[in-house]
Tab-separated table of C-alpha atoms and ligand atoms in Angstrom:
chain	number	residue	atom	x	y	z
A	1	MET	CA	32.696	17.837	24.248
A	2	ARG	CA	34.147	18.764	27.604
A	3	ARG	CA	32.211	22.028	27.214
A	4	GLY	CA	28.933	20.254	27.003
A	5	ALA	CA	28.498	19.450	23.374
A	6	SER	CA	26.863	15.947	22.966
A	7	GLU	CA	28.113	15.280	19.447
A	8	TYR	CA	29.782	17.052	16.571
A	9	LEU	CA	29.562	16.457	12.813
A	10	VAL	CA	32.021	17.307	10.054
A	11	ALA	CA	30.744	18.639	6.758
A	12	PRO	CA	29.603	17.563	4.142
A	13	LEU	CA	26.407	16.436	6.048
A	14	ALA	CA	24.118	13.819	4.516
A	15	PRO	CA	20.588	13.870	5.830
A	16	LEU	CA	20.670	10.237	6.885
A	17	GLN	CA	23.887	10.884	8.955
A	18	LEU	CA	22.256	13.796	10.669
A	19	ILE	CA	19.106	11.684	11.485
A	20	GLU	CA	21.189	8.983	12.732
A	21	VAL	CA	23.228	10.981	15.241
A	22	ILE	CA	20.350	12.779	16.592
A	23	SER	CA	18.305	9.781	17.137
A	24	GLY	CA	21.427	8.120	18.706
A	25	LEU	CA	21.403	10.949	21.198
A	26	TYR	CA	17.906	10.440	22.265
A	27	LEU	CA	18.071	6.575	22.254
A	28	ASP	CA	16.656	5.156	25.254
A	29	ALA	CA	18.332	1.750	25.928
A	30	GLY	CA	15.455	0.662	28.267
A	31	SER	CA	12.626	1.171	25.885
A	32	ASN	CA	11.094	-1.515	23.931
A	33	PRO	CA	11.736	-1.748	20.234
A	34	ILE	CA	8.859	-0.904	18.008
A	35	GLY	CA	7.411	-3.270	15.335
A	36	ARG	CA	7.987	-3.051	11.543
A	37	VAL	CA	5.107	-1.755	9.526
A	38	VAL	CA	4.632	-3.526	6.170
A	39	ALA	CA	1.803	-1.800	4.058
A	40	VAL	CA	0.451	-3.946	1.040
A	41	VAL	CA	-1.561	-2.127	-1.503
A	42	GLY	CA	-2.926	-3.091	-4.966
A	43	ALA	CA	-1.999	-1.162	-8.055
A	44	ARG	CA	-5.662	-1.621	-9.033
A	45	GLY	CA	-8.771	-3.449	-7.521
A	46	GLY	CA	-8.906	-7.089	-7.308
A	47	VAL	CA	-5.156	-7.832	-8.103
A	48	GLY	CA	-4.737	-9.979	-4.979
A	49	SER	CA	-3.264	-7.584	-2.365
A	50	SER	CA	-5.297	-8.787	0.414
A	51	THR	CA	-4.536	-12.473	-0.332
A	52	LEU	CA	-0.763	-11.603	-0.466
A	53	ALA	CA	-1.002	-9.609	2.792
A	54	HIS	CA	-2.706	-12.378	4.539
A	55	ASN	CA	-0.276	-15.051	3.203
A	56	ILE	CA	2.940	-13.135	4.085
A	57	GLY	CA	1.403	-12.165	7.484
A	58	TRP	CA	0.798	-16.072	8.221
A	59	CYS	CA	4.135	-17.036	6.920
A	60	ILE	CA	6.098	-14.499	9.013
A	61	ALA	CA	4.069	-15.532	12.131
A	62	GLU	CA	3.790	-19.293	11.530
A	63	GLU	CA	6.960	-20.161	9.726
A	64	MET	CA	9.389	-17.535	11.068
A	65	HIS	CA	7.781	-17.484	14.621
A	66	ILE	CA	7.697	-13.627	14.657
A	67	ASN	CA	4.736	-12.221	16.388
A	68	THR	CA	2.678	-10.651	13.691
A	69	THR	CA	-0.643	-8.684	13.509
A	70	ILE	CA	-2.591	-8.228	10.263
A	71	ILE	CA	-4.756	-5.047	10.338
A	72	ASP	CA	-7.718	-5.144	7.810
A	73	LEU	CA	-8.126	-1.428	6.764
A	74	ASP	CA	-10.804	-2.262	4.081
A	75	LEU	CA	-13.594	-1.474	6.559
A	76	PRO	CA	-16.609	-2.097	4.317
A	77	PHE	CA	-15.298	-4.991	2.291
A	78	GLY	CA	-12.270	-6.474	4.139
A	79	THR	CA	-11.648	-10.159	3.761
A	80	VAL	CA	-9.253	-11.038	6.737
A	81	GLY	CA	-12.315	-12.581	8.480
A	82	LEU	CA	-13.202	-14.640	5.563
A	83	ASP	CA	-9.707	-15.731	4.453
A	84	PHE	CA	-8.940	-16.892	8.025
A	85	ASN	CA	-12.341	-18.438	8.632
A	86	ASP	CA	-12.761	-16.101	11.610
A	87	GLU	CA	-15.595	-13.878	12.400
A	88	ALA	CA	-15.609	-10.368	11.275
A	89	SER	CA	-15.687	-8.020	14.282
A	90	GLN	CA	-15.890	-4.340	15.279
A	91	GLY	CA	-12.084	-4.590	16.128
A	92	VAL	CA	-10.518	-1.984	13.857
A	93	VAL	CA	-13.590	0.356	13.952
A	94	ASP	CA	-13.606	0.269	17.834
A	95	ALA	CA	-9.850	1.065	17.835
A	96	LEU	CA	-10.285	3.837	15.157
A	97	SER	CA	-13.161	5.625	17.057
A	98	ALA	CA	-11.130	5.911	20.308
A	99	PRO	CA	-7.320	5.348	19.407
A	100	GLU	CA	-6.292	7.305	22.591
A	101	ARG	CA	-7.782	4.374	24.771
A	102	LEU	CA	-5.928	1.762	22.994
A	103	ASP	CA	-3.567	0.384	25.664
A	104	ASP	CA	-2.322	-3.254	25.927
A	105	VAL	CA	-5.467	-4.455	27.778
A	106	LEU	CA	-7.893	-3.056	25.122
A	107	LEU	CA	-5.651	-4.074	22.167
A	108	ASP	CA	-5.663	-7.735	23.711
A	109	ARG	CA	-9.352	-7.712	23.803
A	110	LEU	CA	-9.928	-6.340	20.229
A	111	LEU	CA	-7.385	-8.605	18.438
A	112	LEU	CA	-8.473	-11.950	17.259
A	113	LYS	CA	-5.706	-14.593	18.049
A	114	ARG	CA	-5.053	-16.998	15.210
A	115	GLY	CA	-2.382	-19.312	16.310
A	116	GLU	CA	0.596	-18.735	18.739
A	117	HIS	CA	2.070	-15.890	16.720
A	118	LEU	CA	-0.581	-14.433	14.571
A	119	SER	CA	-3.385	-12.053	15.569
A	120	LEU	CA	-5.902	-10.310	13.443
A	121	PHE	CA	-7.495	-6.959	13.457
A	122	THR	CA	-10.561	-7.749	11.326
A	123	ALA	CA	-12.921	-5.297	9.573
A	124	PRO	CA	-16.635	-5.266	10.388
A	125	ALA	CA	-17.334	-5.537	6.548
A	126	THR	CA	-20.647	-3.985	6.813
A	127	LEU	CA	-22.158	-0.910	5.071
A	128	GLU	CA	-24.216	0.532	7.835
A	129	ARG	CA	-21.832	2.726	9.423
A	130	GLU	CA	-19.884	5.195	7.328
A	131	GLN	CA	-16.206	5.535	8.347
A	132	ASP	CA	-14.403	8.846	7.996
A	133	SER	CA	-11.767	8.592	10.753
A	134	ALA	CA	-8.910	11.203	10.353
A	135	PRO	CA	-5.442	10.167	9.047
A	136	GLU	CA	-4.237	10.702	12.708
A	137	ALA	CA	-6.664	7.963	14.024
A	138	TYR	CA	-5.259	5.236	11.618
A	139	GLU	CA	-1.739	6.540	12.390
A	140	ALA	CA	-2.588	6.189	16.117
A	141	VAL	CA	-3.991	2.636	15.867
A	142	VAL	CA	-0.900	1.473	13.869
A	143	HIS	CA	1.383	3.231	16.256
A	144	ALA	CA	-0.395	1.405	19.297
A	145	VAL	CA	0.031	-2.029	17.513
A	146	ARG	CA	3.467	-1.709	16.741
A	147	GLN	CA	4.322	-0.790	20.411
A	148	ALA	CA	3.203	-4.407	21.301
A	149	ILE	CA	3.864	-6.528	18.108
A	150	PRO	CA	7.221	-6.851	16.080
A	151	CYS	CA	5.600	-7.161	12.709
A	152	VAL	CA	2.504	-5.192	11.605
A	153	ILE	CA	0.752	-5.986	8.246
A	154	LEU	CA	-1.468	-3.347	6.838
A	155	ASP	CA	-4.043	-4.719	4.307
A	156	LEU	CA	-5.024	-1.558	2.589
A	157	PRO	CA	-7.931	-1.092	0.068
A	158	HIS	CA	-7.401	0.248	-3.385
A	159	VAL	CA	-8.642	3.748	-2.831
A	160	TRP	CA	-6.644	7.023	-2.693
A	161	GLN	CA	-7.480	8.952	0.462
A	162	PRO	CA	-5.321	11.059	2.657
A	163	TRP	CA	-5.065	8.386	5.274
A	164	VAL	CA	-4.059	5.769	2.604
A	165	LYS	CA	-1.260	7.990	1.394
A	166	ALA	CA	-0.178	8.847	4.897
A	167	ALA	CA	-0.077	5.073	5.861
A	168	LEU	CA	2.071	4.306	2.627
A	169	LEU	CA	4.495	7.189	3.396
A	170	ALA	CA	4.990	6.141	7.010
A	171	ALA	CA	5.329	2.350	6.508
A	172	ASP	CA	8.673	0.722	6.853
A	173	ASP	CA	8.154	-1.381	3.871
A	174	VAL	CA	5.600	-0.827	1.105
A	175	VAL	CA	4.514	-3.808	-1.107
A	176	ILE	CA	2.767	-2.911	-4.287
A	177	VAL	CA	0.812	-5.824	-5.930
A	178	ALA	CA	0.138	-5.563	-9.651
A	179	THR	CA	-1.162	-7.653	-12.403
A	180	PRO	CA	0.715	-7.649	-15.722
A	181	ASP	CA	-1.713	-5.409	-17.476
A	182	LEU	CA	-1.652	-1.646	-18.692
A	183	THR	CA	-3.773	-0.172	-15.694
A	184	SER	CA	-1.730	-1.894	-13.105
A	185	LEU	CA	1.575	-0.746	-14.933
A	186	ARG	CA	0.480	2.908	-14.990
A	187	ASN	CA	-0.817	2.822	-11.411
A	188	ALA	CA	2.043	1.023	-9.908
A	189	LYS	CA	4.495	3.418	-11.694
A	190	ASN	CA	2.698	6.353	-10.179
A	191	ILE	CA	2.652	4.901	-6.853
A	192	ILE	CA	6.350	3.983	-6.935
A	193	ASP	CA	7.354	7.484	-8.249
A	194	LEU	CA	5.418	9.191	-5.524
A	195	LEU	CA	7.044	7.059	-2.678
A	196	LYS	CA	10.566	7.443	-4.191
A	197	THR	CA	10.099	11.304	-4.454
A	198	ALA	CA	8.413	11.597	-0.889
A	199	ARG	CA	10.892	9.286	0.957
A	200	PRO	CA	14.077	9.462	-0.925
A	201	ASN	CA	16.185	8.128	2.017
A	202	ASP	CA	13.965	5.063	2.448
A	203	ALA	CA	14.226	1.626	0.780
A	204	PRO	CA	12.214	1.656	-2.454
A	205	PRO	CA	8.821	-0.055	-2.376
A	206	ARG	CA	8.710	-3.752	-3.371
A	207	LEU	CA	6.860	-4.788	-6.479
A	208	VAL	CA	4.899	-8.041	-6.749
A	209	VAL	CA	3.526	-9.142	-10.047
A	210	ASN	CA	0.584	-11.371	-9.486
A	211	GLN	CA	-1.619	-13.501	-11.499
A	212	ILE	CA	0.834	-14.263	-14.283
A	213	GLY	CA	-0.245	-16.522	-17.074
A	214	ILE	CA	-3.971	-16.298	-17.080
A	215	PRO	CA	-4.951	-18.408	-20.144
A	216	LYS	CA	-5.679	-16.354	-23.382
A	217	ARG	CA	-5.104	-13.058	-21.683
A	218	PRO	CA	-2.555	-10.864	-23.476
A	219	GLU	CA	0.202	-9.734	-20.808
A	220	ILE	CA	2.817	-7.278	-20.492
A	221	PRO	CA	6.045	-9.202	-20.269
A	222	THR	CA	7.496	-9.110	-16.743
A	223	LYS	CA	10.915	-7.892	-18.120
A	224	ASP	CA	9.158	-4.838	-19.732
A	225	PHE	CA	7.049	-4.304	-16.499
A	226	ALA	CA	10.176	-4.195	-14.420
A	227	GLU	CA	11.925	-1.810	-16.838
A	228	THR	CA	9.191	0.698	-16.969
A	229	MET	CA	9.069	0.531	-13.110
A	230	GLY	CA	12.872	0.969	-12.792
A	231	LEU	CA	12.495	-1.778	-10.065
A	232	ASP	CA	13.124	-5.532	-10.160
A	233	PRO	CA	10.033	-7.247	-8.722
A	234	SER	CA	10.556	-8.928	-5.351
A	235	ALA	CA	8.177	-11.748	-6.496
A	236	LEU	CA	6.520	-13.155	-9.405
A	237	ILE	CA	3.346	-15.189	-8.653
A	238	ALA	CA	1.574	-17.271	-11.070
A	239	PHE	CA	-2.148	-17.377	-11.714
A	240	GLU	CA	-3.141	-20.621	-9.947
A	241	PRO	CA	-7.089	-20.530	-9.709
A	242	GLN	CA	-7.482	-24.022	-8.329
A	243	LEU	CA	-5.022	-23.432	-5.451
A	244	PHE	CA	-6.175	-19.945	-4.545
A	245	GLY	CA	-9.650	-20.904	-4.804
A	246	GLN	CA	-9.458	-24.014	-2.650
A	247	SER	CA	-7.582	-22.035	-0.010
A	248	ALA	CA	-10.305	-19.292	-0.014
A	249	ASN	CA	-12.894	-21.918	0.364
A	250	ASN	CA	-11.281	-23.623	3.200
A	251	GLY	CA	-10.431	-20.432	5.065
A	252	GLN	CA	-6.712	-21.398	4.706
A	253	MET	CA	-3.660	-19.723	3.433
A	254	VAL	CA	-2.131	-20.833	-0.002
A	255	ILE	CA	1.050	-21.710	1.955
A	256	GLU	CA	-0.902	-23.939	4.266
A	257	THR	CA	-2.794	-25.667	1.541
A	258	SER	CA	0.237	-26.134	-0.602
A	259	PRO	CA	3.422	-25.547	1.219
A	260	LYS	CA	5.791	-26.626	-1.611
A	261	ALA	CA	3.839	-24.912	-4.435
A	262	PRO	CA	6.008	-22.329	-6.436
A	263	VAL	CA	3.625	-19.543	-5.529
A	264	SER	CA	4.261	-20.570	-1.835
A	265	GLU	CA	8.033	-20.473	-2.322
A	266	ALA	CA	7.748	-17.080	-3.971
A	267	MET	CA	5.817	-15.582	-1.036
A	268	ARG	CA	8.080	-17.133	1.487
A	269	SER	CA	11.222	-15.616	-0.212
A	270	LEU	CA	9.264	-12.270	-0.291
A	271	CYS	CA	8.839	-12.675	3.665
A	272	ARG	CA	12.528	-13.349	4.126
A	273	ALA	CA	13.328	-10.148	1.977
A	274	ILE	CA	10.935	-8.202	4.239
A	275	THR	CA	12.064	-9.485	7.636
A	276	GLY	CA	15.779	-9.446	6.621
A	277	ARG	CA	16.342	-12.922	7.452
A	278	THR	CA	19.041	-14.294	5.033
A	279	MET	CA	18.034	-16.583	2.363
A	280	GLN	CA	19.497	-20.031	2.128
A	281	GLY	CA	19.548	-23.154	-0.030
A	282	ALA	CA	16.439	-23.308	-2.244
A	283	ASP	CA	15.247	-19.753	-1.857
A	284	ALA	CA	18.441	-18.394	-2.768
A	285	LYS	CA	18.386	-20.323	-5.897
A	286	ASN	CA	14.780	-19.328	-6.534
A	287	THR	CA	15.357	-15.551	-6.594
A	288	SER	CA	18.503	-15.644	-8.629
A	289	SER	CA	16.372	-17.536	-11.200
A	290	ILE	CA	13.749	-14.822	-11.036
A	291	PHE	CA	16.307	-12.329	-11.822
A	292	SER	CA	18.181	-14.025	-14.521
A	293	PHE	CA	14.666	-14.652	-15.996
A	294	LEU	CA	14.000	-10.856	-15.961
A	295	LYS	CA	17.208	-10.128	-17.535
A	296	GLY	CA	16.232	-12.180	-20.427
A	297	LYS	CA	18.648	-15.048	-19.540
A	298	LYS	CA	17.889	-18.561	-19.370
A	299	ARG	CA	16.432	-19.915	-16.151
A	300	ALA	CA	18.797	-21.784	-13.851
B	1	ATP	N1	-2.198	-15.745	-8.095
B	1	ATP	C1	-3.557	-15.955	-7.904
B	1	ATP	N2	-3.988	-16.908	-8.781
B	1	ATP	C2	-5.321	-17.121	-8.792
B	1	ATP	N3	-6.206	-16.413	-8.058
B	1	ATP	C3	-5.763	-15.432	-7.236
B	1	ATP	C4	-4.471	-15.131	-7.233
B	1	ATP	N4	-4.122	-14.014	-6.436
B	1	ATP	C5	-5.374	-13.714	-5.986
B	1	ATP	N5	-6.351	-14.600	-6.466
B	1	ATP	C6	-7.733	-14.523	-6.189
B	1	ATP	O1	-8.197	-13.207	-6.640
B	1	ATP	C7	-9.275	-12.748	-5.892
B	1	ATP	C8	-9.006	-11.442	-5.500
B	1	ATP	O2	-8.095	-11.275	-4.400
B	1	ATP	P1	-8.059	-10.252	-3.294
B	1	ATP	O3	-9.315	-9.978	-2.623
B	1	ATP	O4	-6.757	-10.551	-2.400
B	1	ATP	O5	-7.613	-8.882	-4.056
B	1	ATP	P2	-7.556	-7.415	-3.651
B	1	ATP	O6	-6.404	-6.785	-4.555
B	1	ATP	O7	-7.324	-7.307	-2.224
B	1	ATP	O8	-9.012	-6.877	-4.047
B	1	ATP	P3	-9.803	-5.457	-3.611
B	1	ATP	O9	-9.402	-4.566	-4.604
B	1	ATP	O10	-11.161	-5.970	-3.532
B	1	ATP	O11	-9.331	-5.271	-2.152
B	1	ATP	C9	-9.445	-13.705	-4.795
B	1	ATP	O12	-10.433	-14.608	-5.204
B	1	ATP	C10	-8.038	-14.445	-4.789
B	1	ATP	O13	-8.249	-15.697	-4.262
B	2	MG	MG1	-8.308	-6.004	-0.747
């Protein structure tokens, strides 16, 4: 070190160790921390991935007081505007068409404020203009937002395009929403396997099984679902048509409409897991009951 070496490493070397040491050397103590990106995607269409993305975004912002932006990337059919009873706007499209212009001032103009800690990047939800922005444009928009906001939720559409794959690979956290059926099972497994292979040093994706218990619908038991995935679900959410329907009609989140409902509790504990805030009391008990349930034991 006296001769000018900044650091030395002793074999055997693990990739993470190398990354950590090099990033440590270039760490700029004066720079602002960048936000955590959480990508939410459905294993198939209509599973409730947007609803979940909006609810966890709202919960992290309003209940945990962490500044959060939800970016609606389903440009033709996005529902952020509808779900939050706000107007759909050109926000995301304007940003995507000129990501290099996206500074704090422009960002502030394009984002819709929804409460003290939550802001929304709504999609236009129109079919006139076809969108074919390059994956780099999506990456630049997410990058610009995370420079200013500590938590960024991506509401991804269920399509498989290069920009979607790139967004999933680059996210800090990936939440896959599946329903307990065969199509979801196959697709979720494919997405999980792809992510585990492509990012072996990152945390595995989180699996949420939604719409459990639709009357008369045969279901794959959650235990079998988890075994096939090789992944314990991070949340199990029951099918609650009245609660979800009423919330959608009122332009409210499920957690707002019914803060104490079991589905709200499940979403809340998912938010705690994502943000790394430790679980206490009731939430801790809830999760342990999920896992004992999955392992075929009696519920606590
Ligand atoms: N647990 C649930 N119980 C009852 N209804 C639900 C539940 N989860 C979601 N829904 C309803 O399912 C519908 C579809 O939800 P959502 O739009 O979030 O799905 P999506 O996966 O984003 O669909 P898309 O593929 O169109 O993007 C909505 O009407 C929503 O209110
Ligand atoms: Mg959606």
